[in-house]
XYZ file of N, CA, C and O in Angstrom:
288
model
N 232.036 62.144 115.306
C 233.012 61.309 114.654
C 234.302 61.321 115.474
O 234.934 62.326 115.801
N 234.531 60.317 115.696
C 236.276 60.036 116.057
C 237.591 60.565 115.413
O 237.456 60.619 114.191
N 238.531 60.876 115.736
C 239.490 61.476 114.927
C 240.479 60.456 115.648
O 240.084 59.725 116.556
N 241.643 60.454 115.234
C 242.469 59.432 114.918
C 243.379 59.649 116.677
O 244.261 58.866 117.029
N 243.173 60.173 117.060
C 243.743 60.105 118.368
C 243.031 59.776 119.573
O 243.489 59.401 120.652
N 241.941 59.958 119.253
C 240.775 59.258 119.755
C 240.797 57.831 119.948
O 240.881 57.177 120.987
N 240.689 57.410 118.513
C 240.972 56.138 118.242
C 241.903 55.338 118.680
O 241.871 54.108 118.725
N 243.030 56.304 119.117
C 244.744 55.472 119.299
C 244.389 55.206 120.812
O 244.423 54.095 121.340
N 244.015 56.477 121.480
C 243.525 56.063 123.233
C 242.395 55.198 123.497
O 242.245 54.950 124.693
N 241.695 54.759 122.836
C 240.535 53.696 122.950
C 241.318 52.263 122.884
O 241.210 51.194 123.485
N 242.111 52.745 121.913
C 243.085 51.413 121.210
C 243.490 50.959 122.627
O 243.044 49.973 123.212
N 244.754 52.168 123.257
C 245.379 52.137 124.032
C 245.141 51.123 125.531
O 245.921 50.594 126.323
N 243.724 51.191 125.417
C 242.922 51.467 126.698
C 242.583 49.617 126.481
O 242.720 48.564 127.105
N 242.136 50.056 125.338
C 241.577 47.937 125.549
C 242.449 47.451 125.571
O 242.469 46.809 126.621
N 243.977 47.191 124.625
C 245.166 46.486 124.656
C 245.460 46.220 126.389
O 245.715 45.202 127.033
N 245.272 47.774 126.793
C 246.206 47.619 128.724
C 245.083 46.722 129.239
O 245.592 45.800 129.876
N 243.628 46.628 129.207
C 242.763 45.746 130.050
C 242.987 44.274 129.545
O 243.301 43.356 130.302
N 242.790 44.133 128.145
C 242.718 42.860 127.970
C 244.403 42.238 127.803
O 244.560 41.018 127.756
N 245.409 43.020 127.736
C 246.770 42.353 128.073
C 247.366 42.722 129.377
O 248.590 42.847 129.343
N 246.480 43.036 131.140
C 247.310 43.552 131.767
C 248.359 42.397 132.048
O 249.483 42.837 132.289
N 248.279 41.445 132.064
C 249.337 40.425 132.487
C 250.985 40.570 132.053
O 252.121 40.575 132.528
N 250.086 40.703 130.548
C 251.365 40.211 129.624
C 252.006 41.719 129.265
O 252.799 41.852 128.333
N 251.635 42.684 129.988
C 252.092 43.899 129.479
C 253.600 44.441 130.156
O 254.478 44.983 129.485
N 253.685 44.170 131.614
C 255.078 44.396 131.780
C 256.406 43.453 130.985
O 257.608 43.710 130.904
N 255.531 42.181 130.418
C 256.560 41.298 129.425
C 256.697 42.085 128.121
O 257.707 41.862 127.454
N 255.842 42.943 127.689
C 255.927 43.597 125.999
C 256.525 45.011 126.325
O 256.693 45.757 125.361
N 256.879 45.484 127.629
C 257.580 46.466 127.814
C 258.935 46.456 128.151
O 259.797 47.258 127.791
N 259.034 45.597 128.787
C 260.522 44.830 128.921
C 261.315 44.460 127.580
O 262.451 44.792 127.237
N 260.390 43.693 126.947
C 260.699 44.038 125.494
C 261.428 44.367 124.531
O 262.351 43.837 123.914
N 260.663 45.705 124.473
C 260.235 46.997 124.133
C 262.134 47.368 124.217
O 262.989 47.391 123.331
N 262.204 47.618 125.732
C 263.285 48.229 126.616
C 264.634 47.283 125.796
O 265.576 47.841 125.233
N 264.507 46.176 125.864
C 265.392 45.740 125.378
C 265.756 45.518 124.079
O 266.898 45.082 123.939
N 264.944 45.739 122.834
C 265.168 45.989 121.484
C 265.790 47.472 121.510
O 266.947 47.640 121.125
N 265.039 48.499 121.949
C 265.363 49.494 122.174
C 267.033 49.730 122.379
O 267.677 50.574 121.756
N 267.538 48.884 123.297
C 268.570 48.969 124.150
C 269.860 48.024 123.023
O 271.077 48.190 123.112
N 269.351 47.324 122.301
C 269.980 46.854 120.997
C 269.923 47.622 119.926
O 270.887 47.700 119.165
N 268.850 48.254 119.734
C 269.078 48.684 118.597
C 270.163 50.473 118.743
O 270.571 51.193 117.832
N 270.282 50.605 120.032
C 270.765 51.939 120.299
C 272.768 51.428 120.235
O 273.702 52.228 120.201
N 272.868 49.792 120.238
C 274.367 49.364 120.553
C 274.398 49.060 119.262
O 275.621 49.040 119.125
N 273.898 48.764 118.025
C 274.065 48.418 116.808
C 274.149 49.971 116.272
O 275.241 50.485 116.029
N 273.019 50.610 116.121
C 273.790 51.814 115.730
C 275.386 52.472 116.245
O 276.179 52.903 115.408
N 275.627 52.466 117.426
C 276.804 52.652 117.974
C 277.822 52.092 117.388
O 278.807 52.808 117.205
N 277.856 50.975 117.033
C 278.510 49.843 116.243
C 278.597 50.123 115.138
O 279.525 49.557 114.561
N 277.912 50.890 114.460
C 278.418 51.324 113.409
C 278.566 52.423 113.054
O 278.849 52.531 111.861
N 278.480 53.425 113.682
C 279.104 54.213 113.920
C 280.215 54.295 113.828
O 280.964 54.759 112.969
N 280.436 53.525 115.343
C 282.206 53.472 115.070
C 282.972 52.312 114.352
O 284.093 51.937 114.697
N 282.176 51.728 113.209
C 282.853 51.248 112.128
C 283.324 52.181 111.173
O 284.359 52.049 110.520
N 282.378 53.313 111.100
C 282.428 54.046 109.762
C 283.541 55.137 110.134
O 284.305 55.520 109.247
N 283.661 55.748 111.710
C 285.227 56.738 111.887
C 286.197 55.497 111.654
O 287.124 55.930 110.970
N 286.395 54.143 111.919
C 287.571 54.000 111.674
C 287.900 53.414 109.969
O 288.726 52.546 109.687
N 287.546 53.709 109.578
C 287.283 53.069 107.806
C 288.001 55.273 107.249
O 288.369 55.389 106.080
N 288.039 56.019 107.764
C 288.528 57.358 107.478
C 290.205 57.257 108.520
O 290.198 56.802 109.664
N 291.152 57.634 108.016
C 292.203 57.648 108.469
C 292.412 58.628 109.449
O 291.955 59.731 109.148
N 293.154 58.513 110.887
C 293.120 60.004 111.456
C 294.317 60.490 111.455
O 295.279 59.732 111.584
N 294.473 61.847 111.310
C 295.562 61.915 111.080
C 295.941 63.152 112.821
O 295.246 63.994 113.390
N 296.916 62.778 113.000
C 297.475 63.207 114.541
C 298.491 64.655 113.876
O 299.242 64.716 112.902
N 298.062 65.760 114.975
C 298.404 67.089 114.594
C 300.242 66.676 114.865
O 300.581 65.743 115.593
N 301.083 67.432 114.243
C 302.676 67.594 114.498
C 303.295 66.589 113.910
O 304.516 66.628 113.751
N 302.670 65.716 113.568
C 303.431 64.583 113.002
C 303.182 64.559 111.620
O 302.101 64.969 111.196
N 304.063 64.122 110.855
C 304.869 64.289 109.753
C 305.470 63.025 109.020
O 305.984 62.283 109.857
N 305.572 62.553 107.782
C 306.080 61.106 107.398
C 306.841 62.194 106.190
O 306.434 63.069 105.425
N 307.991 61.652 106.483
C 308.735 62.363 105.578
C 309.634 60.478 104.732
O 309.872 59.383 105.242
N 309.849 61.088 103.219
C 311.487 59.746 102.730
C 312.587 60.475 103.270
O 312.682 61.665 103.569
N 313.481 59.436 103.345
C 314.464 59.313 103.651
C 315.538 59.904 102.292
O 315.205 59.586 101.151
N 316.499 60.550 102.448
C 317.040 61.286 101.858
C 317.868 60.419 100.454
O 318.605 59.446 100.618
N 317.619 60.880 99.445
C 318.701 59.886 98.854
C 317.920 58.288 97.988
O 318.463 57.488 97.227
N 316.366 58.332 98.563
C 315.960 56.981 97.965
C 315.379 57.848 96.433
O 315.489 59.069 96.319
N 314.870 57.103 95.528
C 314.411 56.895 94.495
C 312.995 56.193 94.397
O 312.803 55.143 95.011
N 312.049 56.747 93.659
C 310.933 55.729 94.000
C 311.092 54.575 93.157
O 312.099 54.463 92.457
N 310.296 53.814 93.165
C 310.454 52.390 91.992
C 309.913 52.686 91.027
O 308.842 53.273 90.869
N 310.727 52.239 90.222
C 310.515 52.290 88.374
C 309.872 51.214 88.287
O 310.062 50.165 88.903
N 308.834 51.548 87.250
C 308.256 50.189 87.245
C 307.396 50.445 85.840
O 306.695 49.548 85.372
């Protein structure tokens, strides 16, 4: 009996004979979804640090002496 990895390299094996043509086109592909989907994650990534405020060491927001806040 076959076991499932067996199966995947048999797989493997007919796809490369009966697509050698078209196979450097489905790897290229491949490479380039790959290569999108690695800049979309990135992308959001750095959507989500700037959506958190940063706050810079030594610096300080102080009021001004003398104001009142608004009544309201």
């Amino acid at each position: 009996m076959f076991g499932l990895s067996e199966i995947a390299i048999i797989l493997l094996v007919v796809v490369a004979v009966l697509c050698a043509r078209k196979l450097p086109d489905l790897v290229r592909s491949a490479g380039r979804s790959t290569r999108i989907l690695k800049a979309e994650a990135g992308a959001t990534r750095d959507e989500d640090d700037r959506s958190v405020p940063r706050v810079i060491q030594g610096e300080t927001v102080t009021k001004p002496e003398g104001t009142q806040p608004p009544q309201g």
